[in-house]
PDB file of C-alpha atoms in Angstrom:
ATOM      1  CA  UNK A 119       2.581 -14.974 -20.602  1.00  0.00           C
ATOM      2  CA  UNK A 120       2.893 -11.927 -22.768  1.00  0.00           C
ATOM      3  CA  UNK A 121      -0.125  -9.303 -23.279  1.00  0.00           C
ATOM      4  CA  UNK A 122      -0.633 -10.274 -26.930  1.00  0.00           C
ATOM      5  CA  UNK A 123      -1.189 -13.980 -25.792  1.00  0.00           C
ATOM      6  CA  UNK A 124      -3.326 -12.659 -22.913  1.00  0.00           C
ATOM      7  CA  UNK A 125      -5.721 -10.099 -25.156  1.00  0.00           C
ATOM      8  CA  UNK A 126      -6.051 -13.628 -27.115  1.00  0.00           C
ATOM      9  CA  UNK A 127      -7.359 -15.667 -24.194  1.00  0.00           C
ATOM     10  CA  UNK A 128      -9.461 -12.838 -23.594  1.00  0.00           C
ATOM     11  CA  UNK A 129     -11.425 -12.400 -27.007  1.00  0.00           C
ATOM     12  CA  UNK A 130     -11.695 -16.278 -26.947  1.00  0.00           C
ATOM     13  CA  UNK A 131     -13.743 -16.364 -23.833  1.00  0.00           C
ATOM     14  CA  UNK A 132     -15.697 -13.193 -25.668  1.00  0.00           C
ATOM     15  CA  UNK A 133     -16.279 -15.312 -28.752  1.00  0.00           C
ATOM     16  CA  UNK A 134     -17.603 -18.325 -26.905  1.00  0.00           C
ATOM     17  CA  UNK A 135     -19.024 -17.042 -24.156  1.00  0.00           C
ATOM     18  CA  UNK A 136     -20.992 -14.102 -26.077  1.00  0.00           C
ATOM     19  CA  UNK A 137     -20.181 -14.111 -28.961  1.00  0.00           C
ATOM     20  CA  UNK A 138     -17.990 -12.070 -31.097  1.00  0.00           C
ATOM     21  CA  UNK A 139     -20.652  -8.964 -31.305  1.00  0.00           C
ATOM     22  CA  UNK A 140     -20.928  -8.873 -27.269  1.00  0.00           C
ATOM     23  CA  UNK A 141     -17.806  -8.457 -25.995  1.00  0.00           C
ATOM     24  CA  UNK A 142     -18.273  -5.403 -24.880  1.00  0.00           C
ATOM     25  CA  UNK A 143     -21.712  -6.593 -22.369  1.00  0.00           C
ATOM     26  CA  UNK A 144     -18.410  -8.979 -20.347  1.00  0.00           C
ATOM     27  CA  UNK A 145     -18.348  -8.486 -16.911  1.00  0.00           C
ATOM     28  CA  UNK A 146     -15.606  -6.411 -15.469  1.00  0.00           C
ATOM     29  CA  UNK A 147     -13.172  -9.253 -13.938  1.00  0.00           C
ATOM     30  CA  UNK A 148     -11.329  -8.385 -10.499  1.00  0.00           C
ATOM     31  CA  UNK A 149      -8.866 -10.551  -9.023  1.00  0.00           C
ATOM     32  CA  UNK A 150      -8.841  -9.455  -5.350  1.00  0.00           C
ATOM     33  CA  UNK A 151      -7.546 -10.682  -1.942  1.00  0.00           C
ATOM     34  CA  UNK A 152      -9.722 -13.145  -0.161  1.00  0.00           C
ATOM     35  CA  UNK A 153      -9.700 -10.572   2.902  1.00  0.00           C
ATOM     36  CA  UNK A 154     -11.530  -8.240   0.852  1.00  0.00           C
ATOM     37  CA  UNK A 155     -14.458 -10.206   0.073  1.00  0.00           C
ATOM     38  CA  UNK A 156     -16.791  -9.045   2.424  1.00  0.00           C
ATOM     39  CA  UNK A 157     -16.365  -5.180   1.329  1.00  0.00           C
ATOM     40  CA  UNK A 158     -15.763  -6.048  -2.421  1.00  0.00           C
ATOM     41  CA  UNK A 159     -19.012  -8.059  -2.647  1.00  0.00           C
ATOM     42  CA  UNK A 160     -20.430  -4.678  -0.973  1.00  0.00           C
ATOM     43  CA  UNK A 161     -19.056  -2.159  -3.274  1.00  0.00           C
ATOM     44  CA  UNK A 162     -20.079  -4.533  -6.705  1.00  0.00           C
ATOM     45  CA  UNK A 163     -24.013  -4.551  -5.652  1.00  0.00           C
ATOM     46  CA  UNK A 164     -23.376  -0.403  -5.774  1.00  0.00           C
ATOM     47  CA  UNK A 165     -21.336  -0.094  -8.692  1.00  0.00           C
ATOM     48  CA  UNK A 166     -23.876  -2.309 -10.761  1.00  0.00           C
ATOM     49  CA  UNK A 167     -26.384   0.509  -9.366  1.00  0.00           C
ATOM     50  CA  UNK A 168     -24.280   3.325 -10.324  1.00  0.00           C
ATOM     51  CA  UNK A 169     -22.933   2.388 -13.171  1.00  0.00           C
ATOM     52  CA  UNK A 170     -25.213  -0.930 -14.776  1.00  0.00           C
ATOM     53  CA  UNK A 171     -21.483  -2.451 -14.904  1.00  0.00           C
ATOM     54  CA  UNK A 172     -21.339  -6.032 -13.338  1.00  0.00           C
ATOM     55  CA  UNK A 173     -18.297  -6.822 -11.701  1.00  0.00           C
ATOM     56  CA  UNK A 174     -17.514 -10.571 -11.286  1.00  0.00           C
ATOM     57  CA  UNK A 175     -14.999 -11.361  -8.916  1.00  0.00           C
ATOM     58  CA  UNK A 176     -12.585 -13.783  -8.038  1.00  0.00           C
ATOM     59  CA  UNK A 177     -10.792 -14.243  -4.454  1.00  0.00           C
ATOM     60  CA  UNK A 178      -7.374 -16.056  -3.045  1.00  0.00           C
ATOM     61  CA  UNK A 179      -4.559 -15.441  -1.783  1.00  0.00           C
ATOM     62  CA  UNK A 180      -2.313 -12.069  -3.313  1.00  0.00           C
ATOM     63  CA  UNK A 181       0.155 -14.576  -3.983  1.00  0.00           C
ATOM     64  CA  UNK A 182      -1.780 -17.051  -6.172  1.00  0.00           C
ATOM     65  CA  UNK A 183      -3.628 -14.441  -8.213  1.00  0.00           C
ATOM     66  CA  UNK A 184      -0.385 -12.429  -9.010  1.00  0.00           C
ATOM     67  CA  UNK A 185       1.038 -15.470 -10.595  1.00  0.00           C
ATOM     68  CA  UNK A 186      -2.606 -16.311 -12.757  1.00  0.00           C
ATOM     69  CA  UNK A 187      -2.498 -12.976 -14.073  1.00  0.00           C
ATOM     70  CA  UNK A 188       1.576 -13.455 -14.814  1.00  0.00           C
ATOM     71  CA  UNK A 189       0.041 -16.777 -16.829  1.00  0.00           C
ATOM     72  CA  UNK A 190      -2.688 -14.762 -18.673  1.00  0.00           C
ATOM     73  CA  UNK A 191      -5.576 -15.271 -16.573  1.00  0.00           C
ATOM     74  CA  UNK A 192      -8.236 -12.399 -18.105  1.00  0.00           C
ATOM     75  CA  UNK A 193      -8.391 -10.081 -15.020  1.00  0.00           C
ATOM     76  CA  UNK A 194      -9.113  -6.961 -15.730  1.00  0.00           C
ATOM     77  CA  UNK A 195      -8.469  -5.665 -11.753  1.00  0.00           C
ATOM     78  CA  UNK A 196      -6.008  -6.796  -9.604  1.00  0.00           C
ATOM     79  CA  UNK A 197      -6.637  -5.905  -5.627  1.00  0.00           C
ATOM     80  CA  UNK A 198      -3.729  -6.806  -3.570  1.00  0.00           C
ATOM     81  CA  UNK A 199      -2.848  -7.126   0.000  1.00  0.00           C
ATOM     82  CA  UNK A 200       0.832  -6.788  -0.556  1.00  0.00           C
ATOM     83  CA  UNK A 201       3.084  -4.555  -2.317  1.00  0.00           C
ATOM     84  CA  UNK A 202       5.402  -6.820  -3.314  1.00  0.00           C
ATOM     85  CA  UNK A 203       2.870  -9.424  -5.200  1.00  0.00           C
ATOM     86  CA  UNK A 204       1.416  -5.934  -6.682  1.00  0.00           C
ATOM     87  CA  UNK A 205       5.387  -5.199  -7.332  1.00  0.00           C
ATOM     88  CA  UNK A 206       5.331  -8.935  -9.317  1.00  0.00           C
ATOM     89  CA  UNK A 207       2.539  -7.996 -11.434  1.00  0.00           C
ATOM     90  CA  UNK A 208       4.097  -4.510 -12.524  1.00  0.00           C
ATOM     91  CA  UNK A 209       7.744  -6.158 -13.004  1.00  0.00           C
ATOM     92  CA  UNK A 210       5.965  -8.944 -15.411  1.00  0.00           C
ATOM     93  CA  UNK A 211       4.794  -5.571 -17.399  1.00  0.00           C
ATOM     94  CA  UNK A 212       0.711  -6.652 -17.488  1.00  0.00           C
ATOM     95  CA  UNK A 213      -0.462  -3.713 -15.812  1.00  0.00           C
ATOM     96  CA  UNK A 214      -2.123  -0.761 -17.934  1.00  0.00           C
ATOM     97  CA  UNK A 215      -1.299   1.822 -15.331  1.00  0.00           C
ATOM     98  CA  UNK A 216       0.247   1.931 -12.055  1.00  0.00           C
ATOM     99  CA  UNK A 217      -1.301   0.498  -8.687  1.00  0.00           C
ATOM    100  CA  UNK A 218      -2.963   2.916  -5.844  1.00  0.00           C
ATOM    101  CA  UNK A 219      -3.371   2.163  -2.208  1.00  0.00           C
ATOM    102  CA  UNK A 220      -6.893   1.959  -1.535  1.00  0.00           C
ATOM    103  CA  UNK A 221      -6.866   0.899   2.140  1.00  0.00           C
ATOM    104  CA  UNK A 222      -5.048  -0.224   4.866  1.00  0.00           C
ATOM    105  CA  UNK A 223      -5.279  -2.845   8.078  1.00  0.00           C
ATOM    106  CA  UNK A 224      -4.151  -4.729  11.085  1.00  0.00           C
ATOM    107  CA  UNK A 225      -3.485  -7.724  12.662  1.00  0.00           C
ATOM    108  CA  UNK A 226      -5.066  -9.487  15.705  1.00  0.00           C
ATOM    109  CA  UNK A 227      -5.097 -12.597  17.269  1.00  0.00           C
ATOM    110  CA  UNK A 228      -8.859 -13.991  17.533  1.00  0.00           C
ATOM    111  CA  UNK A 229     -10.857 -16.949  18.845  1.00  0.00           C
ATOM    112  CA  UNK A 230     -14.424 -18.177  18.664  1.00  0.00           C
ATOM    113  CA  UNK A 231     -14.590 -17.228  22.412  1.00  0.00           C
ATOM    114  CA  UNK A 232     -13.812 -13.677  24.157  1.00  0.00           C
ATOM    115  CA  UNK A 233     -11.815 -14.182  26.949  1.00  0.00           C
ATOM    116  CA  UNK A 234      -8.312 -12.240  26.414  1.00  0.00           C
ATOM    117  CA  UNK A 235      -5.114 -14.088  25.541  1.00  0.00           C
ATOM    118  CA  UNK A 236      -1.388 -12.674  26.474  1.00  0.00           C
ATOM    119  CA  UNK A 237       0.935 -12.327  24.144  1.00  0.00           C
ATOM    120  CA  UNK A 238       3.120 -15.251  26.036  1.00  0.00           C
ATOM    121  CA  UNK A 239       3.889 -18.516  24.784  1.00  0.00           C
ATOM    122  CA  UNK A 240       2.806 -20.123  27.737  1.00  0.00           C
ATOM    123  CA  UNK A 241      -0.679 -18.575  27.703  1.00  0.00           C
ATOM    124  CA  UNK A 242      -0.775 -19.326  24.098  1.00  0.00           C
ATOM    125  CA  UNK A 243      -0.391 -22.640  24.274  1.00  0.00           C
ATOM    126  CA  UNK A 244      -2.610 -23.032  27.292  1.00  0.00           C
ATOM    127  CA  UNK A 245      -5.667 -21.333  25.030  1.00  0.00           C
ATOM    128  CA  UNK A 246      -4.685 -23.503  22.390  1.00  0.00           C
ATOM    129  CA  UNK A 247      -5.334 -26.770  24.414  1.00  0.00           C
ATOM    130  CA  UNK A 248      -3.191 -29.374  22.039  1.00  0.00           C
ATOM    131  CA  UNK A 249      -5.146 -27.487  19.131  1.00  0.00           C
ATOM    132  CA  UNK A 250      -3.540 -25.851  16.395  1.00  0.00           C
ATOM    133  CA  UNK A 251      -2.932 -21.644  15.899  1.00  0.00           C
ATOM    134  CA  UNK A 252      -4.836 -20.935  12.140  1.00  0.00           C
ATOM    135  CA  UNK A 253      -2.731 -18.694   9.787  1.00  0.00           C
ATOM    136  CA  UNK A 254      -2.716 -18.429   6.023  1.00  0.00           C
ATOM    137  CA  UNK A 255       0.906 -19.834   4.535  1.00  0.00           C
ATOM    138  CA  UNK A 256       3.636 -17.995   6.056  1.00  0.00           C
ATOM    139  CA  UNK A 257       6.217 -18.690   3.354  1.00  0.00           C
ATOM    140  CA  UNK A 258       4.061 -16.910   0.793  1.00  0.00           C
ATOM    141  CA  UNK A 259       0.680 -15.038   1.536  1.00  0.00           C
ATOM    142  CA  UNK A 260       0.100 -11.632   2.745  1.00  0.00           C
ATOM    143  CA  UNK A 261      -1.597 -12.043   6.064  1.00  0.00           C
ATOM    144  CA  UNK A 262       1.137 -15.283   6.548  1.00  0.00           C
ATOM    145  CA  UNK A 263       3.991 -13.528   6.107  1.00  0.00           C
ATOM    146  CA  UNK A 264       2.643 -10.003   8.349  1.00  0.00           C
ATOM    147  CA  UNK A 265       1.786 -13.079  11.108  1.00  0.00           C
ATOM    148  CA  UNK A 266       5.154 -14.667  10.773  1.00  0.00           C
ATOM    149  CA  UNK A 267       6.721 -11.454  11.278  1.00  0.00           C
ATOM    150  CA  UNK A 268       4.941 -10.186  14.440  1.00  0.00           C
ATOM    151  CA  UNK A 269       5.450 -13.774  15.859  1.00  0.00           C
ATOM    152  CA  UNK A 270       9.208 -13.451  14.805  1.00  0.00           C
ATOM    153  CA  UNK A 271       9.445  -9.926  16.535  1.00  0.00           C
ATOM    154  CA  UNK A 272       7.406 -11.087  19.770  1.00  0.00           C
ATOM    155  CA  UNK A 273       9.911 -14.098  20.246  1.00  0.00           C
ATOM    156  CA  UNK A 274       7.096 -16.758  19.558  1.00  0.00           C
ATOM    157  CA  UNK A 275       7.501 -17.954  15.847  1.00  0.00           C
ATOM    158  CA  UNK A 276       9.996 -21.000  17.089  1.00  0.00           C
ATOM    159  CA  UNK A 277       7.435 -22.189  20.042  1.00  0.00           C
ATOM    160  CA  UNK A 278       4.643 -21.645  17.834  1.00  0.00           C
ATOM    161  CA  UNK A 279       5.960 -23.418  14.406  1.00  0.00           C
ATOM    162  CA  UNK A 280       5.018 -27.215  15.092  1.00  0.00           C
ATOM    163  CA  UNK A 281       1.681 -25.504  16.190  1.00  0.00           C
ATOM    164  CA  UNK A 282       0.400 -23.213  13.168  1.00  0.00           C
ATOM    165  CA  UNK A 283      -2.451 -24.592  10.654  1.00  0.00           C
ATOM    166  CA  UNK A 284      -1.176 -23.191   7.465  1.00  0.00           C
ATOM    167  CA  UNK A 285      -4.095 -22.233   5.578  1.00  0.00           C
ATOM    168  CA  UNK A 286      -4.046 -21.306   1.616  1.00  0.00           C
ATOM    169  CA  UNK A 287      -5.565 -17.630   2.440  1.00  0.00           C
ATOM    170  CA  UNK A 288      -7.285 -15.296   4.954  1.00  0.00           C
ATOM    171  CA  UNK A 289     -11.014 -16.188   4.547  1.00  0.00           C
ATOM    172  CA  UNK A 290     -10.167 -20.084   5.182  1.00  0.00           C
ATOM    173  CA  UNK A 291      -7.925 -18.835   8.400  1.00  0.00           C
ATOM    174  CA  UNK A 292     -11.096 -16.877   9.595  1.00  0.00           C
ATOM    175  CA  UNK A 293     -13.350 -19.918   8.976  1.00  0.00           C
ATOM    176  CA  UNK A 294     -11.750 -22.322  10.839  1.00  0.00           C
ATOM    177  CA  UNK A 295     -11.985 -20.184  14.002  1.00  0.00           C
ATOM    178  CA  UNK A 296     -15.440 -19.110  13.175  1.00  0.00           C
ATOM    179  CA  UNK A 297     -16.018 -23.363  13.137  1.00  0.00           C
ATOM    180  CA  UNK A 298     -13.765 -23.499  16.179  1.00  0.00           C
ATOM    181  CA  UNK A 299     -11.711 -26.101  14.084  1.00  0.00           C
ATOM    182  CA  UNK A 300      -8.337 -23.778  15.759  1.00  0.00           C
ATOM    183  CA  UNK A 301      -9.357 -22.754  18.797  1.00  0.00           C
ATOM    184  CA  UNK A 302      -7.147 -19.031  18.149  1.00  0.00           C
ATOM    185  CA  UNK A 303      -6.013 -17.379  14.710  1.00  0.00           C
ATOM    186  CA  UNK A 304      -4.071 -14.866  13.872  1.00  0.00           C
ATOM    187  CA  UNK A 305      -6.301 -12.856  11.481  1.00  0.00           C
ATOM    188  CA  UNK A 306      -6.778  -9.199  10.117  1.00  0.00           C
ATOM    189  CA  UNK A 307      -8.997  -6.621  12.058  1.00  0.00           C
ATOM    190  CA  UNK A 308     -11.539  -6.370   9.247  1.00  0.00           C
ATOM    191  CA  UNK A 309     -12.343 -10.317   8.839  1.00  0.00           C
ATOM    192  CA  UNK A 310     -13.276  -9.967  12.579  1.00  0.00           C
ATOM    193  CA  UNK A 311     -15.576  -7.308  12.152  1.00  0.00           C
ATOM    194  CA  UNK A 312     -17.245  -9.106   9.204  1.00  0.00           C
ATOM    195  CA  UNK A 313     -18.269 -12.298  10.995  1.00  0.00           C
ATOM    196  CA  UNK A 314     -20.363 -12.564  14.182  1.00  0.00           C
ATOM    197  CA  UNK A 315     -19.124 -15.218  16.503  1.00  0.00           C
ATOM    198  CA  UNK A 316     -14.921 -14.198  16.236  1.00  0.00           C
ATOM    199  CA  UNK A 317     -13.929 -11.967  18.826  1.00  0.00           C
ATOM    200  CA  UNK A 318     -10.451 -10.399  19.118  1.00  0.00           C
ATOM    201  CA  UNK A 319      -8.448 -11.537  21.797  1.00  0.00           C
ATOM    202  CA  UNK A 320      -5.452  -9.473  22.010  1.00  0.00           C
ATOM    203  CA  UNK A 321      -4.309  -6.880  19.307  1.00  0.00           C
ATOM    204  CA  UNK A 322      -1.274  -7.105  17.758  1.00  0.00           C
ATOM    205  CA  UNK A 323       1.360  -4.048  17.728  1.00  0.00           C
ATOM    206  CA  UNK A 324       1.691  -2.897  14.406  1.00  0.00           C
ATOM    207  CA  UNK A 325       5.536  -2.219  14.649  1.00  0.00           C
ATOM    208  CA  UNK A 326       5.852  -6.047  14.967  1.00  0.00           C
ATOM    209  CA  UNK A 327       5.473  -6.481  11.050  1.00  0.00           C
ATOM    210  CA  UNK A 328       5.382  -4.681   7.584  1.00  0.00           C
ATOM    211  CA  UNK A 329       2.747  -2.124   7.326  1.00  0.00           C
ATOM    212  CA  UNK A 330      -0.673  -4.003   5.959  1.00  0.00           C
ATOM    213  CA  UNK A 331      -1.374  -1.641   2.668  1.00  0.00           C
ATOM    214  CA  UNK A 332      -3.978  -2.825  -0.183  1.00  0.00           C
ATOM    215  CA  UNK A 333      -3.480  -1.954  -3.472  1.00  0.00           C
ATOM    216  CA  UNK A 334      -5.087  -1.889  -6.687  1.00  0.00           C
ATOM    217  CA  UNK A 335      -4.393  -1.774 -10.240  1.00  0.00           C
ATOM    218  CA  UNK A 336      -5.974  -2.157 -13.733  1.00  0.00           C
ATOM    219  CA  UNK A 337      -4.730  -5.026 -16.066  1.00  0.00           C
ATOM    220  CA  UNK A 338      -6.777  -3.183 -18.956  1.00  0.00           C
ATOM    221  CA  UNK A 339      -8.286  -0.398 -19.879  1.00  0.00           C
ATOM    222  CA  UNK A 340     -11.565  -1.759 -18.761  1.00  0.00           C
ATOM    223  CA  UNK A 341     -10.318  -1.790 -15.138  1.00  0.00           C
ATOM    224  CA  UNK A 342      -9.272   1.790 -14.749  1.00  0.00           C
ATOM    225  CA  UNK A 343     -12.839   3.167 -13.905  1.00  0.00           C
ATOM    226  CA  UNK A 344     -13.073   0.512 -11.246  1.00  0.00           C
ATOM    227  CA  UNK A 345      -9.706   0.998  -9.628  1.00  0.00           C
ATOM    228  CA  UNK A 346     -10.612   5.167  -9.772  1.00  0.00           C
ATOM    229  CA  UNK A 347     -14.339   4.321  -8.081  1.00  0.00           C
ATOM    230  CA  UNK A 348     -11.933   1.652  -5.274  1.00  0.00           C
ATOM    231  CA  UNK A 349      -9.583   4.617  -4.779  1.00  0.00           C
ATOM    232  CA  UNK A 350     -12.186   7.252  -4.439  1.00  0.00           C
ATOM    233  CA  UNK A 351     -14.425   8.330  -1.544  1.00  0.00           C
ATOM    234  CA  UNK A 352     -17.065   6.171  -2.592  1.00  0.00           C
ATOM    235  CA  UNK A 353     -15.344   3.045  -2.062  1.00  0.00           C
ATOM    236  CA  UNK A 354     -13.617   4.151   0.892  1.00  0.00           C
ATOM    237  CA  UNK A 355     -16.749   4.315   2.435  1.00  0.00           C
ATOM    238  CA  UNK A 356     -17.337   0.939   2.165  1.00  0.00           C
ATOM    239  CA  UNK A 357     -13.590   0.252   3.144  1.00  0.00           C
ATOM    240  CA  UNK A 358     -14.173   2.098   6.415  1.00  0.00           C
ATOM    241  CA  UNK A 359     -17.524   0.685   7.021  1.00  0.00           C
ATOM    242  CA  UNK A 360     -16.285  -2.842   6.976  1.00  0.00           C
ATOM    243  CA  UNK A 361     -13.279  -2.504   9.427  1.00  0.00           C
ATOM    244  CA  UNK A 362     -10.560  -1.574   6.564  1.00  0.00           C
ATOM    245  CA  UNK A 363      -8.544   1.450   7.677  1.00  0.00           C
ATOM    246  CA  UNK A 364      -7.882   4.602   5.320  1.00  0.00           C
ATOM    247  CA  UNK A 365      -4.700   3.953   3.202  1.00  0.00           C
TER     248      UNK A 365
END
């Protein structure tokens, strides 16, 4: 969907949610990785300090927010934890500048209890006890693909295939081994950290896949502030304090 028809949907919503003479009270809208929830909800209770500005956000997978805002979804923020769904949002020529890292991150493999796994098929399988391995889609988002890659690299993708619970983003992937509904998942360091009751079991090598980079990028003007505050020391801070490495 073009800008023009986008700015339209936009000053719609204004009109009917506000409207026409409060447009300018709308909350700042971020579209952001579900993996970044925990320090995203964090760093929107201290802008709205700082700044008075609400930010109302909005969490899934890279790959199905790239496409929204391609179809004119009114983000004004897009947080992404893959360059090349940030790469499909510059290409379809929505952004109003260009994107920043703004943190970085790794994989593990993690289970709802703390006893170490191998990285061999057969103790794999052994832990997994007829259950299923949880992992966001591996055909299309972020932490899916990095996983399918390290498996691919460690020889255990094939064994592993008929045994992955394919998952529509990273927050469902961490819940369902939080529940103990997959008895191991193959998760990012920082959704570990954020939930008591996940433990990791054995770390991942981070030569096995493409390096794990966020980025972030303003859709409008409005969003350029927030991306500058995500980017700065401020919300690295938060980044770092909730298991996010620097970018």
């Amino acid at each position: 969907m073009s800008q023009i028809r986008r700015i339209a949907w936009v000053g719609g919503a204004c009109v009917v949610l506000f409207g026409a003479g409060l447009c300018a009270a709308q909350p700042i809208d971020i579209f952001a990785a579900a993996s970044m929830k925990p320090a995203l909800d964090a760093i929107a209770l201290k802008y709205a300090r700082e700044t008075g500005q609400t930010l109302r956000l909005s969490y899934a997978a890279s790959s199905v927010l790239a496409r929204q805002i391609d179809q004119g979804a009114p983000a004004d923020v897009f947080v992404s934890a893959s360059s090349d769904w940030m790469r499909y949002v510059h290409d379809a020529g929505v952004l109003s500048q260009p994107a920043c890292m703004i943190a970085s991150n790794r994989l593990v493999l993690a289970s709802g209890t703390p006893a170490a796994v191998t990285l061999d098929l057969d103790d794999i399988m052994t832990r997994l006890q007829g259950g299923r391995l949880a992992v966001p889609l591996i055909s299309s988002v972020p932490l899916g693909i990095y996983a399918a890659q390290a498996l691919t690299t460690l020889g255990l993708l094939q064994g592993l295939r008929p045994h992955l619970a394919q998952q529509d983003n990273a927050r469902a992937s961490l819940i369902s081994v939080l529940r103990q509904e997959s008895p191991l998942g193959l998760l990012y360091a920082s959704d570990v950290r954020s939930v008591p009751g996940v433990f990791v079991v054995a770390d991942i090598v981070a030569e096995t896949h493409d390096p794990v980079r966020y980025l972030a990028a303003s859709v409008t003007a409005r969003g350029e502030a927030v991306v500058a505050y995500l980017a700065g020391p401020k919300g690295r801070e938060v980044f770092v304090a909730y298991g996010f490495l620097a970018p």
